[in-house]
mmCIF file of C-alpha atoms in Angstrom:
data_model
loop_
_atom_site.group_PDB
_atom_site.id
_atom_site.type_symbol
_atom_site.label_atom_id
_atom_site.label_comp_id
_atom_site.label_asym_id
_atom_site.label_seq_id
_atom_site.Cartn_x
_atom_site.Cartn_y
_atom_site.Cartn_z
ATOM 1 C CA MET A 1 161.192 104.902 126.496
ATOM 2 C CA THR A 2 161.822 101.385 125.377
ATOM 3 C CA THR A 3 159.475 99.393 123.260
ATOM 4 C CA HIS A 4 158.370 96.255 125.024
ATOM 5 C CA SER A 5 158.925 93.715 122.290
ATOM 6 C CA TYR A 6 158.512 90.169 123.448
ATOM 7 C CA ALA A 7 159.482 88.763 120.042
ATOM 8 C CA HIS A 8 162.697 87.298 121.438
ATOM 9 C CA VAL A 9 160.785 85.243 124.018
ATOM 10 C CA GLY A 10 158.221 84.002 121.515
ATOM 11 C CA CYS A 11 160.215 80.905 120.627
ATOM 12 C CA ALA A 12 160.735 80.067 124.289
ATOM 13 C CA THR A 13 157.016 80.510 124.895
ATOM 14 C CA VAL A 14 156.074 78.192 122.056
ATOM 15 C CA LEU A 15 158.681 75.541 122.869
ATOM 16 C CA LEU A 16 158.524 75.545 126.671
ATOM 17 C CA GLY A 17 154.801 76.246 126.865
ATOM 18 C CA GLY A 18 154.086 73.471 124.383
ATOM 19 C CA ALA A 19 156.378 71.004 126.147
ATOM 20 C CA GLY A 20 154.759 71.811 129.493
ATOM 21 C CA LEU A 21 151.295 71.415 128.019
ATOM 22 C CA LEU A 22 152.267 68.090 126.464
ATOM 23 C CA LEU A 23 153.639 66.766 129.750
ATOM 24 C CA VAL A 24 150.679 67.938 131.824
ATOM 25 C CA ALA A 25 148.137 66.594 129.341
ATOM 26 C CA GLY A 26 150.022 63.310 128.974
ATOM 27 C CA GLY A 27 150.247 62.916 132.737
ATOM 28 C CA LEU A 28 146.535 63.564 133.158
ATOM 29 C CA GLU A 29 145.789 61.058 130.400
ATOM 30 C CA ALA A 30 148.007 58.450 132.043
ATOM 31 C CA LEU A 31 146.277 58.981 135.374
ATOM 32 C CA GLU A 32 142.815 58.795 133.856
ATOM 33 C CA GLN A 33 143.222 55.825 131.553
ATOM 34 C CA GLN A 34 145.749 53.615 133.266
ATOM 35 C CA GLY A 35 145.854 54.907 136.812
ATOM 36 C CA ALA A 36 149.631 55.054 136.438
ATOM 37 C CA PRO A 37 151.285 56.779 139.397
ATOM 38 C CA LEU A 38 154.056 58.027 137.115
ATOM 39 C CA GLY A 39 151.485 60.345 135.563
ATOM 40 C CA TRP A 40 152.115 62.630 138.528
ATOM 41 C CA LEU A 41 155.775 62.739 137.541
ATOM 42 C CA ALA A 42 154.841 63.976 134.061
ATOM 43 C CA ILE A 43 152.505 66.577 135.549
ATOM 44 C CA ALA A 44 155.254 67.769 137.895
ATOM 45 C CA GLY A 45 157.661 67.996 134.949
ATOM 46 C CA GLY A 46 155.183 70.086 132.962
ATOM 47 C CA LEU A 47 154.631 72.426 135.893
ATOM 48 C CA ALA A 48 158.403 72.745 136.341
ATOM 49 C CA ILE A 49 158.787 73.705 132.679
ATOM 50 C CA TRP A 50 156.080 76.334 133.094
ATOM 51 C CA ALA A 51 157.882 77.624 136.189
ATOM 52 C CA ILE A 52 161.056 78.028 134.112
ATOM 53 C CA LEU A 53 159.061 79.922 131.492
ATOM 54 C CA GLY A 54 157.635 82.161 134.216
ATOM 55 C CA LEU A 55 161.166 82.812 135.489
ATOM 56 C CA LEU A 56 162.245 83.843 131.992
ATOM 57 C CA TYR A 57 159.319 86.271 131.695
ATOM 58 C CA TRP A 58 160.060 87.698 135.151
ATOM 59 C CA ILE A 59 163.751 88.262 134.358
ATOM 60 C CA ASN A 60 162.743 89.834 131.033
ATOM 61 C CA ALA A 61 160.367 92.262 132.763
ATOM 62 C CA ARG A 62 163.070 93.203 135.282
ATOM 63 C CA ALA A 63 165.550 93.852 132.468
ATOM 64 C CA TYR A 64 163.043 96.121 130.681
ATOM 65 C CA ARG A 65 162.362 98.034 133.895
ATOM 66 C CA ARG A 66 166.095 98.524 134.490
ATOM 67 C CA GLN A 67 166.560 99.701 130.906
ATOM 68 C CA GLU A 68 163.724 102.234 131.262
ATOM 69 C CA GLU A 69 165.188 103.588 134.487
ATOM 70 C CA ALA A 70 168.598 103.942 132.866
ATOM 71 C CA GLN A 71 167.164 105.806 129.877
ATOM 72 C CA GLY A 72 165.123 108.137 132.080
ATOM 73 C CA GLN A 73 168.140 109.430 133.988
ATOM 74 C CA SER A 74 169.870 112.618 132.891
ATOM 75 C CA TYR A 75 173.217 111.415 134.198
ATOM 76 C CA ALA A 76 175.171 108.282 133.428
ATOM 77 C CA PRO A 77 173.356 105.259 134.806
ATOM 78 C CA SER A 78 175.112 102.980 137.232
ATOM 79 C CA ALA A 79 176.526 99.790 135.839
ATOM 80 C CA PRO A 80 174.533 96.642 136.584
ATOM 81 C CA GLN A 81 175.811 94.601 139.459
ATOM 82 C CA ARG A 82 177.999 91.760 138.315
ATOM 83 C CA GLY A 83 178.884 88.515 139.959
ATOM 84 C CA GLY A 84 177.079 86.639 142.645
ATOM 85 C CA PHE A 85 177.266 83.242 140.959
ATOM 86 C CA TRP A 86 179.135 81.597 143.800
ATOM 87 C CA LYS A 87 176.771 82.942 146.439
ATOM 88 C CA GLY A 88 173.777 81.502 144.575
ATOM 89 C CA PHE A 89 175.721 78.290 143.946
ATOM 90 C CA PHE A 90 176.582 77.702 147.591
ATOM 91 C CA VAL A 91 173.153 78.652 148.943
ATOM 92 C CA THR A 92 171.409 76.201 146.630
ATOM 93 C CA TRP A 93 174.066 73.563 147.283
ATOM 94 C CA VAL A 94 173.335 73.792 151.015
ATOM 95 C CA ILE A 95 169.639 73.258 150.249
ATOM 96 C CA VAL A 96 170.412 70.207 148.091
ATOM 97 C CA ALA A 97 172.773 68.817 150.736
ATOM 98 C CA ALA A 98 170.074 69.240 153.399
ATOM 99 C CA ALA A 99 167.552 67.421 151.193
ATOM 100 C CA HIS A 100 170.076 64.646 150.590
ATOM 101 C CA LEU A 101 170.736 64.324 154.307
ATOM 102 C CA ALA A 102 166.989 64.234 154.991
ATOM 103 C CA SER A 103 166.556 61.406 152.488
ATOM 104 C CA PHE A 104 169.386 59.458 154.159
ATOM 105 C CA LEU A 105 167.699 59.982 157.518
ATOM 106 C CA GLY A 106 164.380 58.901 156.013
ATOM 107 C CA MET A 107 165.989 55.648 154.884
ATOM 108 C CA GLY A 108 167.361 55.082 158.361
ATOM 109 C CA PHE A 109 164.104 55.799 160.164
ATOM 110 C CA ALA A 110 161.839 54.026 157.666
ATOM 111 C CA ASP A 111 161.030 51.357 160.279
ATOM 112 C CA LEU A 112 159.016 53.938 162.216
ATOM 113 C CA LEU A 113 156.685 54.579 159.244
ATOM 114 C CA PRO A 114 153.556 52.508 158.448
ATOM 115 C CA HIS A 115 155.003 50.741 155.366
ATOM 116 C CA PRO A 116 158.748 50.514 156.023
ATOM 117 C CA GLU A 117 159.704 48.662 152.814
ATOM 118 C CA GLN A 118 157.948 51.156 150.574
ATOM 119 C CA ALA A 119 159.261 54.126 152.510
ATOM 120 C CA ARG A 120 162.818 52.785 152.363
ATOM 121 C CA ALA A 121 162.487 52.248 148.606
ATOM 122 C CA ILE A 122 161.191 55.780 148.050
ATOM 123 C CA PHE A 123 163.953 57.322 150.148
ATOM 124 C CA SER A 124 166.625 55.235 148.384
ATOM 125 C CA LEU A 125 165.329 56.519 145.028
ATOM 126 C CA LEU A 126 165.543 60.062 146.386
ATOM 127 C CA VAL A 127 169.145 59.454 147.422
ATOM 128 C CA LEU A 128 169.985 58.312 143.891
ATOM 129 C CA ALA A 129 168.075 61.165 142.251
ATOM 130 C CA LEU A 130 169.766 63.791 144.408
ATOM 131 C CA ALA A 131 173.286 62.649 143.523
ATOM 132 C CA PRO A 132 173.517 64.572 140.221
ATOM 133 C CA ALA A 133 171.550 67.431 141.778
ATOM 134 C CA HIS A 134 174.649 68.395 143.779
ATOM 135 C CA VAL A 135 176.091 69.895 140.592
ATOM 136 C CA VAL A 136 173.114 70.737 138.397
ATOM 137 C CA VAL A 137 170.837 72.523 140.874
ATOM 138 C CA PRO A 138 173.575 74.739 142.421
ATOM 139 C CA ALA A 139 174.784 75.728 138.948
ATOM 140 C CA LEU A 140 171.249 76.744 138.021
ATOM 141 C CA GLY A 141 170.893 78.563 141.333
ATOM 142 C CA GLY A 142 174.089 80.499 140.639
ATOM 143 C CA VAL A 143 172.904 81.484 137.167
ATOM 144 C CA VAL A 144 169.484 82.572 138.442
ATOM 145 C CA TYR A 145 171.039 84.616 141.258
ATOM 146 C CA THR A 146 173.382 86.284 138.761
ATOM 147 C CA LEU A 147 170.442 87.159 136.488
ATOM 148 C CA VAL A 148 168.407 88.563 139.375
ATOM 149 C CA ARG A 149 171.365 90.594 140.605
ATOM 150 C CA SER A 150 172.211 92.006 137.173
ATOM 151 C CA THR A 151 168.620 93.110 136.545
ATOM 152 C CA SER A 152 168.080 94.725 139.940
ATOM 153 C CA SER A 153 167.332 98.417 140.104
ATOM 154 C CA PRO A 154 170.008 100.658 141.609
#
């Protein structure tokens, strides 16, 4: 049996957990004291960091489970599945492209919404924010899919 040592994720817990806590607390403080709407952005960033930390713990637990299953077998364990990066890349790229298309459509149909100038401004910011996401988010999706595939049980 393997020993479940989480010492190697301790630094990630301290750094990512602390950064998430700082962002969430700072966002709540900004909302309370100044009523700044960008406080919600800080809160969302902190929650996203915590989601990344949760993903790391989940992948770690899957890797331990796979290692235990491999050690418990009397015959040679099967090799972990490799690859899958491009499948994860293209699936997440399609999602980003659909979100980008939806933001373009939102800009075009902003006149149908109650405050067309504000809606058009929000959608134009989304269009700009999603431009670098066409590379970053699919690359992360490919890495995550590869990690999930390599830690899956046979």
